[in-house]
């Protein structure tokens, strides 16, 4: 984005170009792809969680908020939903050991976001309050 702004400048007339460039950059993360529980991300997550649980470290894991509206047709909704469910099922095995898992991917309205996952100040304030409530052992 910074490189593009350096070429075309930073003004409202180029906002569409900059947004389109960002969508192109993040689109591969939201295309049809199903997570494999045997793949490196899950095996690494398992190793980390196993170590923390073994040491009795209290854990709270939150799937970060996402702005589906920003992605439009770039989002493969069926894959996104299956991956969320796969992660929730994976995390469920740790919940019996005291881990708290929350999927907040769809928690906030698109007006809270700058783009696909970065929050505006209002969104960050709400996120901070919700995290505080969660860490105090309540449900936001």
XYZ file of N, CA and C in Angstrom:
420
model
N 0.830 -1.180 0.000
C 0.000 0.000 0.000
C 0.879 1.249 0.000
N 1.938 1.237 0.821
C 2.829 2.401 0.860
C 3.507 2.629 -0.477
N 3.898 1.554 -1.159
C 4.533 1.697 -2.467
C 3.564 2.303 -3.473
N 2.320 1.829 -3.445
C 1.315 2.356 -4.361
C 1.020 3.818 -4.060
N 0.905 4.161 -2.792
C 0.665 5.555 -2.428
C 1.825 6.446 -2.856
N 3.045 5.902 -2.842
C 4.204 6.667 -3.293
C 4.139 6.995 -4.771
N 3.511 6.132 -5.547
C 3.400 6.352 -6.991
C 2.196 7.225 -7.331
N 1.026 6.881 -6.785
C -0.201 7.587 -7.175
C -0.590 8.689 -6.210
N 0.128 8.798 -5.107
C -0.227 9.811 -4.128
C -1.255 9.287 -3.153
N -1.598 10.160 -2.235
C -2.571 9.761 -1.220
C -3.687 10.788 -1.192
N -4.748 10.513 -1.927
C -5.905 11.385 -1.929
C -7.156 10.566 -2.207
N -8.286 11.191 -2.063
C -9.549 10.475 -2.205
C -9.754 9.915 -3.608
N -9.212 10.577 -4.624
C -9.398 10.113 -5.999
C -8.748 8.751 -6.217
N -7.668 8.456 -5.511
C -6.968 7.191 -5.682
C -7.387 6.145 -4.647
N -8.326 6.460 -3.796
C -8.732 5.533 -2.729
C -9.208 4.202 -3.303
N -9.936 4.233 -4.413
C -10.422 2.989 -5.020
C -9.268 2.122 -5.501
N -8.248 2.750 -6.076
C -7.084 2.006 -6.569
C -6.355 1.353 -5.402
N -6.188 2.096 -4.334
C -5.483 1.571 -3.162
C -6.271 0.427 -2.532
N -7.591 0.586 -2.432
C -8.419 -0.481 -1.871
C -8.363 -1.729 -2.751
N -8.394 -1.541 -4.064
C -8.328 -2.678 -4.983
C -6.988 -3.403 -4.853
N -5.912 -2.651 -4.684
C -4.593 -3.264 -4.521
C -4.542 -4.085 -3.239
N -5.114 -3.577 -2.168
C -5.136 -4.315 -0.914
C -5.964 -5.586 -1.059
N -7.105 -5.495 -1.718
C -7.929 -6.684 -1.921
C -7.167 -7.741 -2.702
N -6.419 -7.318 -3.719
C -5.623 -8.263 -4.500
C -4.559 -8.925 -3.626
N -3.999 -8.154 -2.714
C -2.950 -8.673 -1.841
C -3.489 -9.723 -0.872
N -4.667 -9.505 -0.296
C -5.196 -10.412 0.719
C -6.092 -11.510 0.147
N -6.497 -11.393 -1.101
C -7.424 -12.360 -1.706
C -6.967 -13.815 -1.564
N -5.674 -14.116 -1.741
C -5.272 -15.529 -1.622
C -5.578 -16.156 -0.260
N -5.642 -15.351 0.797
C -5.928 -15.876 2.123
C -7.387 -16.310 2.272
N -8.239 -15.866 1.391
C -9.667 -16.119 1.513
C -10.229 -16.942 0.357
N -9.373 -17.544 -0.435
C -9.798 -18.361 -1.570
C -10.106 -19.787 -1.105
N -10.683 -20.596 -2.014
C -11.021 -21.970 -1.623
C -9.781 -22.735 -1.151
N -9.765 -23.050 0.110
C -8.665 -23.809 0.701
C -9.142 -24.317 2.049
N -9.024 -25.597 2.258
C -9.433 -26.166 3.541
C -8.193 -26.528 4.343
N -8.207 -26.116 5.595
C -7.071 -26.372 6.478
C -6.959 -27.858 6.775
N -5.732 -28.333 6.801
C -5.428 -29.727 7.079
C -4.885 -29.827 8.497
N -5.536 -30.619 9.335
C -5.104 -30.742 10.736
C -3.724 -31.370 10.863
N -3.249 -32.015 9.811
C -1.914 -32.598 9.841
C -0.846 -31.666 9.309
N -1.253 -30.491 8.848
C -0.305 -29.540 8.262
C 0.429 -28.762 9.353
N 1.487 -28.093 8.953
C 2.367 -27.394 9.877
C 1.658 -26.404 10.816
N 0.729 -25.554 10.338
C 0.092 -24.621 11.286
C -0.608 -25.320 12.449
N -1.348 -26.389 12.154
C -2.030 -27.101 13.229
C -1.052 -27.862 14.119
N -0.026 -28.480 13.542
C 0.930 -29.215 14.373
C 1.703 -28.262 15.282
N 2.034 -27.083 14.779
C 2.719 -26.090 15.614
C 1.794 -25.576 16.717
N 0.552 -25.285 16.366
C -0.413 -24.828 17.371
C -0.588 -25.898 18.446
N -0.685 -27.146 18.028
C -0.815 -28.249 18.990
C 0.393 -28.297 19.915
N 1.590 -28.179 19.375
C 2.803 -28.210 20.209
C 2.787 -27.083 21.243
N 2.439 -25.879 20.804
C 2.411 -24.730 21.711
C 1.344 -24.923 22.789
N 0.153 -25.303 22.382
C -0.928 -25.494 23.352
C -0.608 -26.622 24.326
N -0.045 -27.720 23.821
C 0.320 -28.836 24.700
C 1.305 -28.384 25.773
N 2.288 -27.594 25.379
C 3.281 -27.120 26.351
C 2.650 -26.210 27.400
N 1.799 -25.296 26.965
C 1.171 -24.376 27.906
C 0.210 -25.102 28.844
N -0.572 -26.020 28.293
C -1.517 -26.779 29.116
C -0.753 -27.634 30.125
N 0.332 -28.265 29.680
C 1.138 -29.093 30.581
C 1.681 -28.265 31.748
N 2.000 -27.003 31.468
C 2.520 -26.119 32.520
C 1.398 -25.433 33.301
N 0.163 -25.745 32.960
C -1.019 -25.174 33.599
C -1.104 -23.655 33.452
N -0.704 -23.180 32.291
C -0.807 -21.753 31.987
C -2.243 -21.483 31.543
N -2.939 -20.548 32.196
C -4.309 -20.226 31.760
C -4.276 -19.630 30.345
N -5.105 -20.157 29.476
C -5.097 -19.724 28.082
C -6.456 -19.216 27.639
N -6.415 -18.115 26.920
C -7.584 -17.604 26.228
C -7.146 -17.320 24.800
N -7.821 -17.939 23.845
C -7.491 -17.783 22.428
C -8.706 -17.195 21.726
N -8.468 -16.132 20.944
C -9.551 -15.467 20.220
C -9.215 -15.457 18.735
N -10.124 -15.985 17.924
C -9.982 -15.854 16.476
C -10.338 -14.421 16.129
N -9.415 -13.737 15.504
C -9.528 -12.309 15.273
C -10.741 -11.933 14.423
N -11.318 -10.768 14.687
C -12.438 -10.305 13.868
C -12.036 -10.114 12.405
N -12.946 -10.429 11.522
C -12.747 -10.282 10.082
C -13.906 -9.472 9.499
N -13.619 -8.756 8.440
C -14.637 -7.953 7.767
C -14.975 -8.606 6.434
N -15.959 -9.464 6.455
C -16.348 -10.181 5.241
C -16.842 -9.237 4.149
N -17.460 -8.130 4.525
C -17.994 -7.194 3.538
C -16.885 -6.593 2.678
N -15.731 -6.323 3.274
C -14.617 -5.746 2.525
C -14.169 -6.688 1.413
N -14.203 -7.978 1.686
C -13.668 -8.950 0.740
C -14.589 -9.207 -0.440
N -15.880 -9.019 -0.253
C -16.817 -9.216 -1.351
C -16.657 -10.580 -1.995
N -16.514 -10.601 -3.320
C -16.427 -11.866 -4.056
C -15.087 -12.573 -3.877
N -14.119 -11.919 -3.241
C -12.835 -12.572 -2.997
C -12.953 -13.656 -1.920
N -13.957 -13.537 -1.076
C -14.138 -14.480 0.024
C -14.847 -15.735 -0.465
N -14.227 -16.885 -0.249
C -14.883 -18.157 -0.493
C -15.549 -18.550 0.830
N -16.786 -18.160 0.964
C -17.521 -18.317 2.228
C -17.581 -19.772 2.708
N -17.865 -20.745 1.832
C -17.918 -22.132 2.323
C -16.582 -22.593 2.933
N -15.467 -22.267 2.305
C -14.160 -22.646 2.856
C -13.896 -21.918 4.164
N -14.222 -20.634 4.195
C -14.018 -19.834 5.399
C -14.776 -20.442 6.577
N -16.036 -20.812 6.344
C -16.864 -21.388 7.403
C -16.353 -22.772 7.820
N -15.952 -23.594 6.865
C -15.422 -24.919 7.206
C -14.135 -24.791 8.017
N -13.291 -23.834 7.674
C -12.046 -23.639 8.407
C -12.308 -23.148 9.829
N -13.287 -22.266 9.977
C -13.662 -21.811 11.323
C -14.139 -22.993 12.165
N -14.947 -23.852 11.573
C -15.452 -25.028 12.296
C -14.323 -25.999 12.614
N -13.383 -26.164 11.696
C -12.245 -27.060 11.930
C -11.396 -26.546 13.091
N -11.178 -25.237 13.130
C -10.402 -24.664 14.225
C -11.148 -24.816 15.548
N -12.446 -24.573 15.536
C -13.244 -24.718 16.762
C -13.204 -26.158 17.266
N -13.302 -27.129 16.360
C -13.240 -28.536 16.761
C -11.868 -28.869 17.334
N -10.824 -28.342 16.723
C -9.462 -28.556 17.208
C -9.302 -27.977 18.616
N -9.797 -26.763 18.819
C -9.656 -26.092 20.105
C -10.509 -26.746 21.190
N -11.584 -27.408 20.792
C -12.491 -28.039 21.754
C -11.753 -29.067 22.607
N -10.780 -29.746 22.036
C -10.033 -30.748 22.797
C -9.275 -30.108 23.962
N -8.960 -28.828 23.854
C -8.231 -28.131 24.916
C -9.157 -27.431 25.914
N -10.404 -27.234 25.533
C -11.326 -26.536 26.421
C -11.595 -27.331 27.692
N -11.541 -28.653 27.607
C -11.736 -29.473 28.803
C -10.551 -29.344 29.759
N -9.456 -28.763 29.264
C -8.268 -28.565 30.095
C -8.131 -27.110 30.535
N -9.224 -26.353 30.394
C -9.250 -24.984 30.908
C -9.044 -23.888 29.889
N -8.722 -24.232 28.652
C -8.536 -23.213 27.625
C -9.879 -22.593 27.261
N -9.886 -21.281 27.099
C -11.082 -20.568 26.642
C -10.841 -20.198 25.183
N -11.765 -20.577 24.313
C -11.651 -20.260 22.891
C -12.884 -19.502 22.443
N -12.664 -18.397 21.756
C -13.757 -17.584 21.218
C -13.503 -17.317 19.741
N -14.510 -17.510 18.932
C -14.438 -17.171 17.511
C -15.137 -15.833 17.334
N -14.353 -14.790 17.165
C -14.906 -13.450 16.989
C -14.791 -12.990 15.537
N -14.623 -13.921 14.621
C -14.418 -13.524 13.229
C -15.589 -12.717 12.673
N -16.796 -12.965 13.131
C -17.953 -12.227 12.643
C -18.581 -11.329 13.688
N -17.830 -10.968 14.706
C -18.382 -10.264 15.869
C -18.755 -8.803 15.614
N -18.007 -8.116 14.761
C -18.187 -6.667 14.631
C -18.707 -6.277 13.247
N -19.463 -5.182 13.187
C -19.981 -4.719 11.895
C -18.852 -4.156 11.027
N -19.067 -4.155 9.727
C -18.035 -3.682 8.792
C -17.657 -2.223 9.047
N -18.540 -1.445 9.642
C -18.235 -0.036 9.927
C -17.104 0.107 10.949
N -16.770 -0.970 11.672
C -15.681 -0.935 12.658
C -14.300 -1.155 12.025
N -14.257 -1.484 10.732
C -13.017 -1.897 10.084
C -12.479 -0.870 9.089
N -11.147 -0.865 8.971
C -10.475 -0.107 7.909
C -10.435 -0.934 6.631
N -10.281 -2.236 6.787
C -10.150 -3.144 5.651
C -10.657 -4.525 6.067
N -9.968 -5.583 5.670
C -10.438 -6.936 5.952
C -10.257 -7.365 7.404
N -9.268 -6.802 8.117
C -9.052 -7.259 9.492
C -8.549 -6.171 10.441
N -8.259 -4.996 9.946
C -7.748 -3.926 10.808
C -8.888 -3.020 11.246
N -8.966 -2.832 12.566
C -10.070 -2.068 13.142
C -9.784 -0.574 13.169
N -10.850 0.204 13.059
C -10.786 1.656 13.251
C -10.702 1.923 14.755
N -10.442 3.163 15.153
C -10.380 3.454 16.596
C -11.622 2.978 17.366
N -12.802 3.213 16.815
C -14.031 2.762 17.483
C -14.034 1.239 17.651
N -13.608 0.527 16.607
C -13.539 -0.931 16.676
C -12.517 -1.411 17.686
N -11.370 -0.739 17.728
C -10.335 -1.109 18.703
C -10.803 -0.882 20.133
N -11.536 0.210 20.352
C -12.059 0.458 21.701
C -13.023 -0.659 22.113
N -13.907 -1.017 21.205
C -14.877 -2.084 21.499
C -14.166 -3.412 21.716
N -13.181 -3.699 20.880
C -12.406 -4.939 20.991
C -11.701 -5.001 22.349
N -11.112 -3.890 22.769
C -10.411 -3.835 24.059
C -11.375 -4.100 25.220
N -12.544 -3.490 25.167
C -13.540 -3.709 26.226
C -13.978 -5.167 26.235
N -14.262 -5.722 25.061
C -14.706 -7.112 24.974
C -13.615 -8.069 25.462
N -12.360 -7.785 25.133
C -11.253 -8.618 25.618
C -11.133 -8.542 27.139
N -11.281 -7.350 27.675
C -11.201 -7.192 29.126
C -12.298 -8.003 29.812
N -13.500 -7.917 29.290
C -14.621 -8.671 29.862
C -14.337 -10.172 29.774
N -13.829 -10.614 28.622
C -13.510 -12.031 28.442
C -12.433 -12.484 29.415
N -11.395 -11.677 29.575
C -10.289 -12.043 30.474
C -10.705 -12.006 31.939
N -11.739 -11.252 32.253
C -12.269 -11.243 33.619
C -13.182 -12.440 33.881
N -13.337 -13.280 32.849
C -14.102 -14.510 33.028
C -15.573 -14.385 32.713
N -15.939 -13.304 32.070
C -17.335 -13.105 31.683
C -17.454 -13.321 30.180
N -18.632 -13.396 29.695
C -18.888 -13.498 28.257
C -19.290 -12.130 27.726
N -18.525 -11.609 26.729
C -18.920 -10.300 26.163
C -20.180 -10.403 25.334
